[in-house]
Tab-separated table of C-alpha atoms in Angstrom:
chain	number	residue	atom	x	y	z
A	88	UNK	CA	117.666	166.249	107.459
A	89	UNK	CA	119.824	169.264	108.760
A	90	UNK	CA	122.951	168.673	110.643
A	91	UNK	CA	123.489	168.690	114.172
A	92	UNK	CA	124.613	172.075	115.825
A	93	UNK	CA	125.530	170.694	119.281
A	94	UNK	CA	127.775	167.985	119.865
A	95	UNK	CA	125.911	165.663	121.684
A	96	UNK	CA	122.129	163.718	121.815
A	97	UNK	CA	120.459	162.002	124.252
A	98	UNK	CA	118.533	159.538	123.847
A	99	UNK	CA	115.740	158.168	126.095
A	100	UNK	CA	114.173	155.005	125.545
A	101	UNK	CA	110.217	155.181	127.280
A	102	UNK	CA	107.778	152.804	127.430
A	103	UNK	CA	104.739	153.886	129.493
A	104	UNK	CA	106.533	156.250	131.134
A	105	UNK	CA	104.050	159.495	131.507
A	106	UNK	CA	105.003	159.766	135.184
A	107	UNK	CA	108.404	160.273	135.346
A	108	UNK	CA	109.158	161.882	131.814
A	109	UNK	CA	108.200	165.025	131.950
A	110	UNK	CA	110.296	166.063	134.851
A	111	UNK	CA	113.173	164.314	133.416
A	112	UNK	CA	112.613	166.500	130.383
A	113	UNK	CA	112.592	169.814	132.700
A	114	UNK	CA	115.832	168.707	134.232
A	115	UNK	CA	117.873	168.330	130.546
A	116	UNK	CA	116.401	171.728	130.032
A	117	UNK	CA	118.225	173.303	132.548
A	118	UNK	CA	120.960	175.452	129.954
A	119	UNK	CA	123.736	173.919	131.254
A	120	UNK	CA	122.873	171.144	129.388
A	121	UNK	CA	120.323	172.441	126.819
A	122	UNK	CA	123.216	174.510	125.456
A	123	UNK	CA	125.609	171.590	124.556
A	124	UNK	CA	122.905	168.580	124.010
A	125	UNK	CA	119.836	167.775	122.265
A	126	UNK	CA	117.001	165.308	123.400
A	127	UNK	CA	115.315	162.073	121.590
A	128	UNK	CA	112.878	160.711	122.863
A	129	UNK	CA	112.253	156.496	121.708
A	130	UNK	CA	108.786	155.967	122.522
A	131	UNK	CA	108.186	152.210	122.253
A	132	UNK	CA	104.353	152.282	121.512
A	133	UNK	CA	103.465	153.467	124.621
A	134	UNK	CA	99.901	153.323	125.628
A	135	UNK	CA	100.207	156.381	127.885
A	136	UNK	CA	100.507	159.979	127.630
A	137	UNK	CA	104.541	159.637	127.137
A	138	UNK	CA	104.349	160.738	123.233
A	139	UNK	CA	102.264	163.819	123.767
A	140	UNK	CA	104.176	165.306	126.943
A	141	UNK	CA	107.708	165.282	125.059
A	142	UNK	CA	106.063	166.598	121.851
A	143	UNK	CA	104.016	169.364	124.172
A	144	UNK	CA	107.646	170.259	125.381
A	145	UNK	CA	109.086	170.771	122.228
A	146	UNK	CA	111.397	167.572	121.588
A	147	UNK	CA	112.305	165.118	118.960
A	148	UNK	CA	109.874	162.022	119.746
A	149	UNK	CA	110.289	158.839	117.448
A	150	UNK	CA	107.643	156.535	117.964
A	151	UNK	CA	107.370	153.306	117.192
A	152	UNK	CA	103.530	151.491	115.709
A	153	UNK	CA	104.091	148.308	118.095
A	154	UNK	CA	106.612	147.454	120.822
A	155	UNK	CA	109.958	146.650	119.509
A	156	UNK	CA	111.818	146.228	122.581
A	157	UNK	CA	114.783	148.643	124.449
A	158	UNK	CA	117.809	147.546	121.984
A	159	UNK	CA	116.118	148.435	119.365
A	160	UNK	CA	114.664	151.823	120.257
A	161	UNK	CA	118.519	152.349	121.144
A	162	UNK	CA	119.700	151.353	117.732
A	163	UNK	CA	117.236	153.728	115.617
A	164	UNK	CA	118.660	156.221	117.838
A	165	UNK	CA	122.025	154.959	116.780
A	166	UNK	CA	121.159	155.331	113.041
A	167	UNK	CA	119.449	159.296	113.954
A	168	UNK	CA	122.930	160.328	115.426
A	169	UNK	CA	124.733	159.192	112.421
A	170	UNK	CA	122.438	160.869	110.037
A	171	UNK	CA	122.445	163.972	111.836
A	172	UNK	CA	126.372	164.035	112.361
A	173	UNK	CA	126.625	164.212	116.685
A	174	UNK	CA	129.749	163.713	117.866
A	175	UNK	CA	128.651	162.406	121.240
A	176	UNK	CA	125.847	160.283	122.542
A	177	UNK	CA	124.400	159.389	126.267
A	178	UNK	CA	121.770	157.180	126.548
A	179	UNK	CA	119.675	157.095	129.758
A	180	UNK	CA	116.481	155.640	131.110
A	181	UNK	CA	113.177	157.627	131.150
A	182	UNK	CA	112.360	156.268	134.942
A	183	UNK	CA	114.221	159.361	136.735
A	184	UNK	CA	117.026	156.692	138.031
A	185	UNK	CA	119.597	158.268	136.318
A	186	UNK	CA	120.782	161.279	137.437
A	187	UNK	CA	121.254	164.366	135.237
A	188	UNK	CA	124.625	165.287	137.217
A	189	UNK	CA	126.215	162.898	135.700
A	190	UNK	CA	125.812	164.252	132.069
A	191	UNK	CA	128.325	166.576	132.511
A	192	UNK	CA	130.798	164.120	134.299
A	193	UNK	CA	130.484	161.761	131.068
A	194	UNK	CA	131.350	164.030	128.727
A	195	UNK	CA	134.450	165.635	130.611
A	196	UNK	CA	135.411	162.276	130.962
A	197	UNK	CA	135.039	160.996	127.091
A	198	UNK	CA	137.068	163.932	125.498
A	199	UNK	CA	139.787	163.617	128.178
A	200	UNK	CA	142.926	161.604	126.403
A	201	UNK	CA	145.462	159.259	127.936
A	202	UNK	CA	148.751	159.405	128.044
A	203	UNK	CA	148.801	158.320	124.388
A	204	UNK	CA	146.580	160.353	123.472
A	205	UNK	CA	143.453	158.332	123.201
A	206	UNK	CA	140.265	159.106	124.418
A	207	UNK	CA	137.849	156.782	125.231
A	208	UNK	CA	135.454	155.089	122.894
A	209	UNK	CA	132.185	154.711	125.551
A	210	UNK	CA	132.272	155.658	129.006
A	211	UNK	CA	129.493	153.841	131.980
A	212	UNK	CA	128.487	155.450	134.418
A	213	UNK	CA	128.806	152.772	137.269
A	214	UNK	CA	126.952	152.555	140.517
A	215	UNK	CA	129.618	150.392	141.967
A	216	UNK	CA	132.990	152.243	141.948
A	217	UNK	CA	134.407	154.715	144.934
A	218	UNK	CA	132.415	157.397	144.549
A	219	UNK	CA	129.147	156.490	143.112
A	220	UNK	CA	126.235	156.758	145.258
A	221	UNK	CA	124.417	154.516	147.186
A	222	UNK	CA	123.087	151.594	145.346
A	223	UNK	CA	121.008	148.149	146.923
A	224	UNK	CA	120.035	145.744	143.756
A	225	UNK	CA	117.999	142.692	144.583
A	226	UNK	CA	119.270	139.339	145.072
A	227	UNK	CA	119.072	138.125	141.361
A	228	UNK	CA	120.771	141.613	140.565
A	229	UNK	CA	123.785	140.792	142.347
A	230	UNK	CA	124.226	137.567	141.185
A	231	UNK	CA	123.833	138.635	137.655
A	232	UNK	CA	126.483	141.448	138.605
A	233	UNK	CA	129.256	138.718	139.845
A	234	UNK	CA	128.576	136.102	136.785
A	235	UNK	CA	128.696	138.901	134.017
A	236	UNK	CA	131.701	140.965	135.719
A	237	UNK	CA	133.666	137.715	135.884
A	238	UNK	CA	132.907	136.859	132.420
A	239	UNK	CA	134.114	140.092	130.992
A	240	UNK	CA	137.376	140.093	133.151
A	241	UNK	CA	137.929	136.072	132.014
A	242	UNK	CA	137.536	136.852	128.634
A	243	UNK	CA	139.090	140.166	128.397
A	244	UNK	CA	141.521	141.198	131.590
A	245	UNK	CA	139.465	144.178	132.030
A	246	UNK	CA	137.331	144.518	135.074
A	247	UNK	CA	133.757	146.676	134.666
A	248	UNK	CA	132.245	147.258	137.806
A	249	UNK	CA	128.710	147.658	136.309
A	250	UNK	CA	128.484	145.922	132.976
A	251	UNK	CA	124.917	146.548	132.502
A	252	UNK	CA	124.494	150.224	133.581
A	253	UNK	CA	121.928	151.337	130.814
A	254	UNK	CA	123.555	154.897	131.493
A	255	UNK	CA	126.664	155.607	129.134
A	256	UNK	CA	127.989	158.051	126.641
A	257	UNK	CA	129.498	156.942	123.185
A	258	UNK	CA	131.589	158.764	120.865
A	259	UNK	CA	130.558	158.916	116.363
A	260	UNK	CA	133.249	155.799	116.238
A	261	UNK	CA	131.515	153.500	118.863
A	262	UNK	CA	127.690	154.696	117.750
A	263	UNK	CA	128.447	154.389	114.267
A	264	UNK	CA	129.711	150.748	114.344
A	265	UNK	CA	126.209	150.108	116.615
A	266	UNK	CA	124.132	151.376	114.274
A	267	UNK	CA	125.421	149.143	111.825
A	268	UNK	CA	122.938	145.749	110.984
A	269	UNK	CA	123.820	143.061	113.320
A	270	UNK	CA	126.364	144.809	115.556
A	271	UNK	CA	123.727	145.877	118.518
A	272	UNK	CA	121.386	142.880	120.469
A	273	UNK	CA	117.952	144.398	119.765
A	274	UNK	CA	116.073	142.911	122.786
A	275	UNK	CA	119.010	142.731	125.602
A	276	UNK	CA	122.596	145.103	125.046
A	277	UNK	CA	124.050	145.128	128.046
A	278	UNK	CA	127.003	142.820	129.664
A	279	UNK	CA	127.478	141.061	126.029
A	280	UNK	CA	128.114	144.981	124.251
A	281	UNK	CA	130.236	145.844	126.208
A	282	UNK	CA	132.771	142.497	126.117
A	283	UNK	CA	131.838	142.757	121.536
A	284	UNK	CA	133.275	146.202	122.275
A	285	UNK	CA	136.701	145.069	124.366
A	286	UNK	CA	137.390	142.460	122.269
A	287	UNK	CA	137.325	144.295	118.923
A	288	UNK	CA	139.899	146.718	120.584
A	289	UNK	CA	137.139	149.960	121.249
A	290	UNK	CA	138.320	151.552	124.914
A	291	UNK	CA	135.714	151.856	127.573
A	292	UNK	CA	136.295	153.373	130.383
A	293	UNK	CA	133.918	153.678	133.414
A	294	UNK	CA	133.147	156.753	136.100
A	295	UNK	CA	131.018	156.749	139.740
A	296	UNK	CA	127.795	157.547	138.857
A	297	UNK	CA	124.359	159.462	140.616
A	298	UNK	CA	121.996	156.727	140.529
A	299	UNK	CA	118.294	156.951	142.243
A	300	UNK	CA	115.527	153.905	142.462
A	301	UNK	CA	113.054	153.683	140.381
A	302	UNK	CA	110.094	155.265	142.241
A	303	UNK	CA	106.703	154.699	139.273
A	304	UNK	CA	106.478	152.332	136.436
A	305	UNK	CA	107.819	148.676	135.709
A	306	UNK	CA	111.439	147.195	134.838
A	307	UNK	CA	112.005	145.283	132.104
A	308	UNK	CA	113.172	143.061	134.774
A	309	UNK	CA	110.745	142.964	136.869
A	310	UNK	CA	109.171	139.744	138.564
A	311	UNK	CA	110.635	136.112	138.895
A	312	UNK	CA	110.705	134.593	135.357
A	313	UNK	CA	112.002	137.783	133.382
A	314	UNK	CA	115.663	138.040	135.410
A	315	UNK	CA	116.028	134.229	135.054
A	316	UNK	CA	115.382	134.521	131.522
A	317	UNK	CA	117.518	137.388	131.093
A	318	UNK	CA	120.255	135.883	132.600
A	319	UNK	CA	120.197	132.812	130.500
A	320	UNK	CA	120.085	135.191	127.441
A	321	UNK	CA	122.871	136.960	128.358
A	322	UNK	CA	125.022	134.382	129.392
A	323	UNK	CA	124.311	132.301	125.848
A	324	UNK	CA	124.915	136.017	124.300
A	325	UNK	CA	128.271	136.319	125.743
A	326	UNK	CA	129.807	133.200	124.623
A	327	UNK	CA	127.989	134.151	121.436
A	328	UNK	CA	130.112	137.282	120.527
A	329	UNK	CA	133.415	135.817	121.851
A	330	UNK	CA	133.216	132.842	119.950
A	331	UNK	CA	131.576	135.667	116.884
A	332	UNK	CA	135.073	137.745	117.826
A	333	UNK	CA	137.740	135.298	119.040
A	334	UNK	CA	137.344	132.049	117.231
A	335	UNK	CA	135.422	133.217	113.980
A	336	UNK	CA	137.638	136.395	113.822
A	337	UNK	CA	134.751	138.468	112.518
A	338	UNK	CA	135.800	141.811	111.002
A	339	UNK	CA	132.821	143.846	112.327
A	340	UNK	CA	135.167	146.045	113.623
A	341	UNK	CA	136.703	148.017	111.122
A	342	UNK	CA	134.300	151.389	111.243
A	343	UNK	CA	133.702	153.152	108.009
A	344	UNK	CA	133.363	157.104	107.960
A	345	UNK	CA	130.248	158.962	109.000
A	346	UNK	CA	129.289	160.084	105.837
A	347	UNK	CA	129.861	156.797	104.028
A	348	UNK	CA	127.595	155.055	106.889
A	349	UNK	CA	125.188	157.367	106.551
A	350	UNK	CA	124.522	156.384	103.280
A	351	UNK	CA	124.551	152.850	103.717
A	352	UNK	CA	121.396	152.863	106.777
């Protein structure tokens, strides 16, 4: 497998998704950010058109024989950056809802250092800070907004304004250590990633975000029983990986080099 010219991927997680990919995939090909990224496409076993129209366009398409669920197209993706040696990854959703401005944005604000010197591990974009767009979630959203933000600032002192913004950008160190077995939840990685990452001392930052509803196509979410369920399965997943963290002091942490991960996937 060759290396990587350009520093960054993307990766896009579809399932069913024919009517909103292809334009997505004309946007990223605009050569301000064609020239700095490259595109994979996670195609969960759709039963649409999804897997031709990316290949018809020219892009790296991994495709999976049955449905394995959003974590885990995100984790194989993981395991492709590593082998091809990116520096950067963004992951964002297929469904058009997340806009391609903010590509850019994430990756001036993931190189920029602190005052020490550090730069950030992962960067969200939010849709809840000054300066993000205008964003209405539903009822259950909003709850499951308050009870996961107040979680992550009880257990850590940090406050993230969106904790399960599916739109981020991760550096080799914060990829690699996902991409590792049992690291990344393989069905649900939102709120509970981000508090594993806090807690085992990674820095994530957030930025305001370009966010747009979802106009074709299902959420994950969607109905009455899925968000209840999720919510229960996040909650038990969160005082999973602090108790995994805090009172089993796991030492998933420590992140081996690129080229000795690489050979251990």
């Amino acid at each position: 497998m060759k290396k990587a010219v350009k520093d960054i991927l993307i990766i896009i997680p579809a399932y069913n998704e024919e009517k909103t990919i292809g334009r997505l995939l004309e946007q990223l090909e605009n050569p301000e950010i064609s020239e700095i990224a490259d595109i994979l496409v996670m195609n969960d076993s759709s039963k649409d058109d999804t897997e031709r129209l990316v290949r018809e366009r020219g892009h790296a398409v991994v495709t999976h024989i049955y449905h394995m669920g959003y974590g885990s197209g995100l984790q194989i993706g993981y395991k492709y950056a590593v082998k091809k040696g990116y520096k950067y990854l963004i992951q964002m959703d297929a469904d058009g809802q997340h806009d391609i401005c903010n590509i850019k944005k994430l990756y001036e604000r993931i190189i920029c250092a602190d005052n020490n010197g550090r730069t950030p591990d992962i960067v969200l974009g939010s849709r809840y800070m000054e300066g993000s767009s205008e964003y209405h979630a539903g009822v259950m959203k909003k709850i499951a907004y308050v009870f996961f933000r107040g979680l992550i600032k009880l257990f850590t002192g940090k406050r993230i304004s969106d904790p399960i913004s599916g739109l981020q950008i991760l550096n080799s160190r914060a990829f690699t250590f996902y991409s590792k077995y049992a690291n990344f939840d393989d069905k649900y990685p939102d709120a509970n990633m981000i508090l594993q990452m806090l807690l085992l001392g990674f820095k994530v930052e957030e930025i305001p975000a370009v966010m747009h509803y979802r106009t074709e196509g299902k959420s994950m979410h969607s109905g009455v029983i899925k968000p209840i369920i999720y919510m229960f399965r996040m909650m038990y997943s969160i005082i999973a990986v602090w108790m995994t963290v805090k009172v089993y002091h796991s030492s998933q942490g420590d992140v081996l080099p690129d080229e000795t991960v690489s050979k251990n996937i």
